[in-house]
């Protein structure tokens, strides 16, 4: 079976919520809350892979978020285990996530990334506004 979700990119995208150098507030608060759920004990985590925000849902270029892969211990990710079992990814993609090391600094957890992202949501910096504009042009399904 061919996997439908590709391995992480070589580096997290420039708007990845797990990157330490991304401005706060570029994603909605509820998007940051999704990051926290993958820090739960394995049985309490979401069953779906965390995919890159840069691709539209249903897009053939969907891939596992490189920041997610780099910030979490893959041995404890419920979604990664289930994805192999249900055929969403193949063993090569699983191994790519397991072996992934980010070339850029990442937050060490979803909680840390979410805390950063959610601060100052009402007072966005010029860098954050530029990033939001860029994302809006990339993601056709956003309003």
JSON list of C-alpha atoms in Angstrom, two decimals:
[
{"chain": "A", "resi": 1, "resn": "UNK", "atom": "CA", "xyz": [0.00, 0.00, 0.00]},
{"chain": "A", "resi": 2, "resn": "UNK", "atom": "CA", "xyz": [1.29, 3.46, -0.87]},
{"chain": "A", "resi": 3, "resn": "UNK", "atom": "CA", "xyz": [1.23, 5.90, 2.01]},
{"chain": "A", "resi": 4, "resn": "UNK", "atom": "CA", "xyz": [-0.92, 8.95, 1.51]},
{"chain": "A", "resi": 5, "resn": "UNK", "atom": "CA", "xyz": [0.99, 11.14, 3.95]},
{"chain": "A", "resi": 6, "resn": "UNK", "atom": "CA", "xyz": [4.60, 11.90, 3.17]},
{"chain": "A", "resi": 7, "resn": "UNK", "atom": "CA", "xyz": [7.50, 12.10, 5.63]},
{"chain": "A", "resi": 8, "resn": "UNK", "atom": "CA", "xyz": [8.52, 15.38, 7.24]},
{"chain": "A", "resi": 9, "resn": "UNK", "atom": "CA", "xyz": [10.28, 18.01, 5.15]},
{"chain": "A", "resi": 10, "resn": "UNK", "atom": "CA", "xyz": [14.03, 18.34, 5.67]},
{"chain": "A", "resi": 11, "resn": "UNK", "atom": "CA", "xyz": [13.37, 21.43, 7.81]},
{"chain": "A", "resi": 12, "resn": "UNK", "atom": "CA", "xyz": [10.25, 22.78, 9.52]},
{"chain": "A", "resi": 13, "resn": "UNK", "atom": "CA", "xyz": [8.54, 25.42, 7.38]},
{"chain": "A", "resi": 14, "resn": "UNK", "atom": "CA", "xyz": [9.12, 29.05, 8.28]},
{"chain": "A", "resi": 15, "resn": "UNK", "atom": "CA", "xyz": [5.68, 29.32, 9.94]},
{"chain": "A", "resi": 16, "resn": "UNK", "atom": "CA", "xyz": [5.86, 26.07, 11.91]},
{"chain": "A", "resi": 17, "resn": "UNK", "atom": "CA", "xyz": [4.39, 26.60, 15.37]},
{"chain": "A", "resi": 18, "resn": "UNK", "atom": "CA", "xyz": [7.12, 24.39, 16.88]},
{"chain": "A", "resi": 19, "resn": "UNK", "atom": "CA", "xyz": [9.95, 26.66, 15.68]},
{"chain": "A", "resi": 20, "resn": "UNK", "atom": "CA", "xyz": [11.49, 28.93, 18.29]},
{"chain": "A", "resi": 21, "resn": "UNK", "atom": "CA", "xyz": [12.07, 31.72, 15.77]},
{"chain": "A", "resi": 22, "resn": "UNK", "atom": "CA", "xyz": [8.47, 32.03, 14.55]},
{"chain": "A", "resi": 23, "resn": "UNK", "atom": "CA", "xyz": [6.59, 35.10, 15.79]},
{"chain": "A", "resi": 24, "resn": "UNK", "atom": "CA", "xyz": [3.84, 34.56, 18.34]},
{"chain": "A", "resi": 25, "resn": "UNK", "atom": "CA", "xyz": [0.22, 34.75, 17.25]},
{"chain": "A", "resi": 26, "resn": "UNK", "atom": "CA", "xyz": [0.39, 33.69, 13.62]},
{"chain": "A", "resi": 27, "resn": "UNK", "atom": "CA", "xyz": [-2.10, 30.85, 14.16]},
{"chain": "A", "resi": 28, "resn": "UNK", "atom": "CA", "xyz": [-5.48, 30.96, 15.90]},
{"chain": "A", "resi": 29, "resn": "UNK", "atom": "CA", "xyz": [-5.51, 30.05, 19.58]},
{"chain": "A", "resi": 30, "resn": "UNK", "atom": "CA", "xyz": [-7.30, 26.76, 18.88]},
{"chain": "A", "resi": 31, "resn": "UNK", "atom": "CA", "xyz": [-4.53, 25.73, 16.47]},
{"chain": "A", "resi": 32, "resn": "UNK", "atom": "CA", "xyz": [-1.99, 26.17, 19.26]},
{"chain": "A", "resi": 33, "resn": "UNK", "atom": "CA", "xyz": [-4.19, 24.15, 21.62]},
{"chain": "A", "resi": 34, "resn": "UNK", "atom": "CA", "xyz": [-3.83, 21.18, 19.24]},
{"chain": "A", "resi": 35, "resn": "UNK", "atom": "CA", "xyz": [-0.10, 21.12, 20.00]},
{"chain": "A", "resi": 36, "resn": "UNK", "atom": "CA", "xyz": [-0.71, 20.52, 23.71]},
{"chain": "A", "resi": 37, "resn": "UNK", "atom": "CA", "xyz": [-2.69, 17.33, 23.13]},
{"chain": "A", "resi": 38, "resn": "UNK", "atom": "CA", "xyz": [0.36, 15.46, 21.80]},
{"chain": "A", "resi": 39, "resn": "UNK", "atom": "CA", "xyz": [2.16, 16.03, 25.12]},
{"chain": "A", "resi": 40, "resn": "UNK", "atom": "CA", "xyz": [-0.41, 13.89, 26.96]},
{"chain": "A", "resi": 41, "resn": "UNK", "atom": "CA", "xyz": [0.31, 10.33, 28.01]},
{"chain": "A", "resi": 42, "resn": "UNK", "atom": "CA", "xyz": [0.30, 8.14, 24.91]},
{"chain": "A", "resi": 43, "resn": "UNK", "atom": "CA", "xyz": [-3.21, 6.64, 25.32]},
{"chain": "A", "resi": 44, "resn": "UNK", "atom": "CA", "xyz": [-4.68, 10.14, 25.76]},
{"chain": "A", "resi": 45, "resn": "UNK", "atom": "CA", "xyz": [-3.14, 11.69, 22.64]},
{"chain": "A", "resi": 46, "resn": "UNK", "atom": "CA", "xyz": [-4.99, 12.42, 19.40]},
{"chain": "A", "resi": 47, "resn": "UNK", "atom": "CA", "xyz": [-5.09, 9.42, 17.06]},
{"chain": "A", "resi": 48, "resn": "UNK", "atom": "CA", "xyz": [-4.28, 11.45, 13.93]},
{"chain": "A", "resi": 49, "resn": "UNK", "atom": "CA", "xyz": [-0.89, 12.54, 12.67]},
{"chain": "A", "resi": 50, "resn": "UNK", "atom": "CA", "xyz": [-0.03, 16.20, 13.04]},
{"chain": "A", "resi": 51, "resn": "UNK", "atom": "CA", "xyz": [0.37, 17.43, 9.48]},
{"chain": "A", "resi": 52, "resn": "UNK", "atom": "CA", "xyz": [2.15, 20.47, 8.12]},
{"chain": "A", "resi": 53, "resn": "UNK", "atom": "CA", "xyz": [0.05, 23.64, 8.21]},
{"chain": "A", "resi": 54, "resn": "UNK", "atom": "CA", "xyz": [1.37, 24.68, 4.80]},
{"chain": "A", "resi": 55, "resn": "UNK", "atom": "CA", "xyz": [-0.74, 22.24, 2.82]},
{"chain": "A", "resi": 56, "resn": "UNK", "atom": "CA", "xyz": [-4.47, 22.34, 2.32]},
{"chain": "A", "resi": 57, "resn": "UNK", "atom": "CA", "xyz": [-6.49, 19.42, 3.67]},
{"chain": "A", "resi": 58, "resn": "UNK", "atom": "CA", "xyz": [-6.97, 16.84, 0.94]},
{"chain": "A", "resi": 59, "resn": "UNK", "atom": "CA", "xyz": [-3.87, 18.07, -0.92]},
{"chain": "A", "resi": 60, "resn": "UNK", "atom": "CA", "xyz": [-1.73, 15.30, -2.44]},
{"chain": "A", "resi": 61, "resn": "UNK", "atom": "CA", "xyz": [1.37, 16.95, -0.99]},
{"chain": "A", "resi": 62, "resn": "UNK", "atom": "CA", "xyz": [0.33, 16.38, 2.62]},
{"chain": "A", "resi": 63, "resn": "UNK", "atom": "CA", "xyz": [3.21, 15.59, 4.90]},
{"chain": "A", "resi": 64, "resn": "UNK", "atom": "CA", "xyz": [3.91, 15.05, 8.58]},
{"chain": "A", "resi": 65, "resn": "UNK", "atom": "CA", "xyz": [4.84, 18.29, 10.33]},
{"chain": "A", "resi": 66, "resn": "UNK", "atom": "CA", "xyz": [8.63, 18.43, 10.65]},
{"chain": "A", "resi": 67, "resn": "UNK", "atom": "CA", "xyz": [8.35, 20.49, 13.84]},
{"chain": "A", "resi": 68, "resn": "UNK", "atom": "CA", "xyz": [6.04, 17.90, 15.39]},
{"chain": "A", "resi": 69, "resn": "UNK", "atom": "CA", "xyz": [8.43, 15.11, 14.42]},
{"chain": "A", "resi": 70, "resn": "UNK", "atom": "CA", "xyz": [11.40, 16.98, 15.85]},
{"chain": "A", "resi": 71, "resn": "UNK", "atom": "CA", "xyz": [9.74, 18.05, 19.11]},
{"chain": "A", "resi": 72, "resn": "UNK", "atom": "CA", "xyz": [8.37, 14.70, 20.22]},
{"chain": "A", "resi": 73, "resn": "UNK", "atom": "CA", "xyz": [9.79, 11.33, 21.11]},
{"chain": "A", "resi": 74, "resn": "UNK", "atom": "CA", "xyz": [8.32, 9.18, 18.36]},
{"chain": "A", "resi": 75, "resn": "UNK", "atom": "CA", "xyz": [8.24, 6.14, 20.65]},
{"chain": "A", "resi": 76, "resn": "UNK", "atom": "CA", "xyz": [5.44, 7.85, 22.58]},
{"chain": "A", "resi": 77, "resn": "UNK", "atom": "CA", "xyz": [3.29, 9.15, 19.71]},
{"chain": "A", "resi": 78, "resn": "UNK", "atom": "CA", "xyz": [0.00, 7.28, 19.48]},
{"chain": "A", "resi": 79, "resn": "UNK", "atom": "CA", "xyz": [-0.80, 8.78, 16.07]},
{"chain": "A", "resi": 80, "resn": "UNK", "atom": "CA", "xyz": [2.45, 7.49, 14.60]},
{"chain": "A", "resi": 81, "resn": "UNK", "atom": "CA", "xyz": [1.74, 3.94, 15.77]},
{"chain": "A", "resi": 82, "resn": "UNK", "atom": "CA", "xyz": [-1.81, 3.98, 14.47]},
{"chain": "A", "resi": 83, "resn": "UNK", "atom": "CA", "xyz": [-0.81, 5.50, 11.12]},
{"chain": "A", "resi": 84, "resn": "UNK", "atom": "CA", "xyz": [1.36, 2.49, 10.33]},
{"chain": "A", "resi": 85, "resn": "UNK", "atom": "CA", "xyz": [-1.40, 0.10, 11.32]},
{"chain": "A", "resi": 86, "resn": "UNK", "atom": "CA", "xyz": [-4.09, 1.81, 9.23]},
{"chain": "A", "resi": 87, "resn": "UNK", "atom": "CA", "xyz": [-1.82, 2.35, 6.20]},
{"chain": "A", "resi": 88, "resn": "UNK", "atom": "CA", "xyz": [-1.75, 6.16, 6.38]},
{"chain": "A", "resi": 89, "resn": "UNK", "atom": "CA", "xyz": [2.04, 5.91, 6.32]},
{"chain": "A", "resi": 90, "resn": "UNK", "atom": "CA", "xyz": [4.46, 3.19, 5.34]},
{"chain": "A", "resi": 91, "resn": "UNK", "atom": "CA", "xyz": [7.37, 1.90, 7.40]},
{"chain": "A", "resi": 92, "resn": "UNK", "atom": "CA", "xyz": [9.84, 4.17, 5.57]},
{"chain": "A", "resi": 93, "resn": "UNK", "atom": "CA", "xyz": [7.82, 7.25, 6.59]},
{"chain": "A", "resi": 94, "resn": "UNK", "atom": "CA", "xyz": [7.60, 5.94, 10.15]},
{"chain": "A", "resi": 95, "resn": "UNK", "atom": "CA", "xyz": [11.37, 5.54, 10.19]},
{"chain": "A", "resi": 96, "resn": "UNK", "atom": "CA", "xyz": [11.84, 9.04, 8.75]},
{"chain": "A", "resi": 97, "resn": "UNK", "atom": "CA", "xyz": [9.84, 10.47, 11.67]},
{"chain": "A", "resi": 98, "resn": "UNK", "atom": "CA", "xyz": [11.74, 8.35, 14.18]},
{"chain": "A", "resi": 99, "resn": "UNK", "atom": "CA", "xyz": [15.11, 9.46, 12.79]},
{"chain": "A", "resi": 100, "resn": "UNK", "atom": "CA", "xyz": [14.14, 13.10, 12.24]},
{"chain": "A", "resi": 101, "resn": "UNK", "atom": "CA", "xyz": [16.37, 15.84, 13.66]},
{"chain": "A", "resi": 102, "resn": "UNK", "atom": "CA", "xyz": [15.52, 19.45, 12.98]},
{"chain": "A", "resi": 103, "resn": "UNK", "atom": "CA", "xyz": [18.24, 21.73, 11.61]},
{"chain": "A", "resi": 104, "resn": "UNK", "atom": "CA", "xyz": [16.56, 24.70, 13.34]},
{"chain": "A", "resi": 105, "resn": "UNK", "atom": "CA", "xyz": [15.81, 25.15, 17.07]},
{"chain": "A", "resi": 106, "resn": "UNK", "atom": "CA", "xyz": [12.39, 23.86, 18.15]},
{"chain": "A", "resi": 107, "resn": "UNK", "atom": "CA", "xyz": [10.40, 24.07, 21.34]},
{"chain": "A", "resi": 108, "resn": "UNK", "atom": "CA", "xyz": [10.86, 20.92, 23.39]},
{"chain": "A", "resi": 109, "resn": "UNK", "atom": "CA", "xyz": [7.12, 20.29, 23.73]},
{"chain": "A", "resi": 110, "resn": "UNK", "atom": "CA", "xyz": [3.76, 21.20, 22.33]},
{"chain": "A", "resi": 111, "resn": "UNK", "atom": "CA", "xyz": [2.96, 23.01, 25.58]},
{"chain": "A", "resi": 112, "resn": "UNK", "atom": "CA", "xyz": [6.02, 25.24, 25.25]},
{"chain": "A", "resi": 113, "resn": "UNK", "atom": "CA", "xyz": [5.22, 25.96, 21.59]},
{"chain": "A", "resi": 114, "resn": "UNK", "atom": "CA", "xyz": [1.58, 26.74, 22.41]},
{"chain": "A", "resi": 115, "resn": "UNK", "atom": "CA", "xyz": [2.52, 29.00, 25.31]},
{"chain": "A", "resi": 116, "resn": "UNK", "atom": "CA", "xyz": [4.78, 30.99, 22.99]},
{"chain": "A", "resi": 117, "resn": "UNK", "atom": "CA", "xyz": [2.26, 31.11, 20.14]},
{"chain": "A", "resi": 118, "resn": "UNK", "atom": "CA", "xyz": [-0.65, 32.21, 22.29]},
{"chain": "A", "resi": 119, "resn": "UNK", "atom": "CA", "xyz": [1.11, 35.09, 24.01]},
{"chain": "A", "resi": 120, "resn": "UNK", "atom": "CA", "xyz": [0.24, 38.52, 22.73]},
{"chain": "A", "resi": 121, "resn": "UNK", "atom": "CA", "xyz": [-2.50, 37.31, 20.36]},
{"chain": "A", "resi": 122, "resn": "UNK", "atom": "CA", "xyz": [-4.07, 40.76, 20.49]},
{"chain": "A", "resi": 123, "resn": "UNK", "atom": "CA", "xyz": [-0.87, 42.73, 19.80]},
{"chain": "A", "resi": 124, "resn": "UNK", "atom": "CA", "xyz": [0.77, 41.13, 16.79]},
{"chain": "A", "resi": 125, "resn": "UNK", "atom": "CA", "xyz": [4.20, 42.25, 15.65]},
{"chain": "A", "resi": 126, "resn": "UNK", "atom": "CA", "xyz": [4.90, 43.35, 12.08]},
{"chain": "A", "resi": 127, "resn": "UNK", "atom": "CA", "xyz": [6.77, 40.07, 11.57]},
{"chain": "A", "resi": 128, "resn": "UNK", "atom": "CA", "xyz": [3.70, 38.12, 12.70]},
{"chain": "A", "resi": 129, "resn": "UNK", "atom": "CA", "xyz": [1.43, 40.10, 10.37]},
{"chain": "A", "resi": 130, "resn": "UNK", "atom": "CA", "xyz": [3.78, 39.45, 7.43]},
{"chain": "A", "resi": 131, "resn": "UNK", "atom": "CA", "xyz": [3.81, 35.73, 8.22]},
{"chain": "A", "resi": 132, "resn": "UNK", "atom": "CA", "xyz": [0.01, 35.61, 8.48]},
{"chain": "A", "resi": 133, "resn": "UNK", "atom": "CA", "xyz": [-0.28, 37.31, 5.08]},
{"chain": "A", "resi": 134, "resn": "UNK", "atom": "CA", "xyz": [2.13, 34.82, 3.55]},
{"chain": "A", "resi": 135, "resn": "UNK", "atom": "CA", "xyz": [0.23, 31.85, 5.01]},
{"chain": "A", "resi": 136, "resn": "UNK", "atom": "CA", "xyz": [-3.07, 33.26, 3.72]},
{"chain": "A", "resi": 137, "resn": "UNK", "atom": "CA", "xyz": [-1.66, 33.28, 0.19]},
{"chain": "A", "resi": 138, "resn": "UNK", "atom": "CA", "xyz": [-0.33, 29.70, 0.53]},
{"chain": "A", "resi": 139, "resn": "UNK", "atom": "CA", "xyz": [-3.39, 28.13, 2.12]},
{"chain": "A", "resi": 140, "resn": "UNK", "atom": "CA", "xyz": [-6.38, 28.54, -0.15]},
{"chain": "A", "resi": 141, "resn": "UNK", "atom": "CA", "xyz": [-8.87, 27.20, 2.42]},
{"chain": "A", "resi": 142, "resn": "UNK", "atom": "CA", "xyz": [-8.24, 29.93, 5.01]},
{"chain": "A", "resi": 143, "resn": "UNK", "atom": "CA", "xyz": [-10.49, 32.95, 5.41]}
]
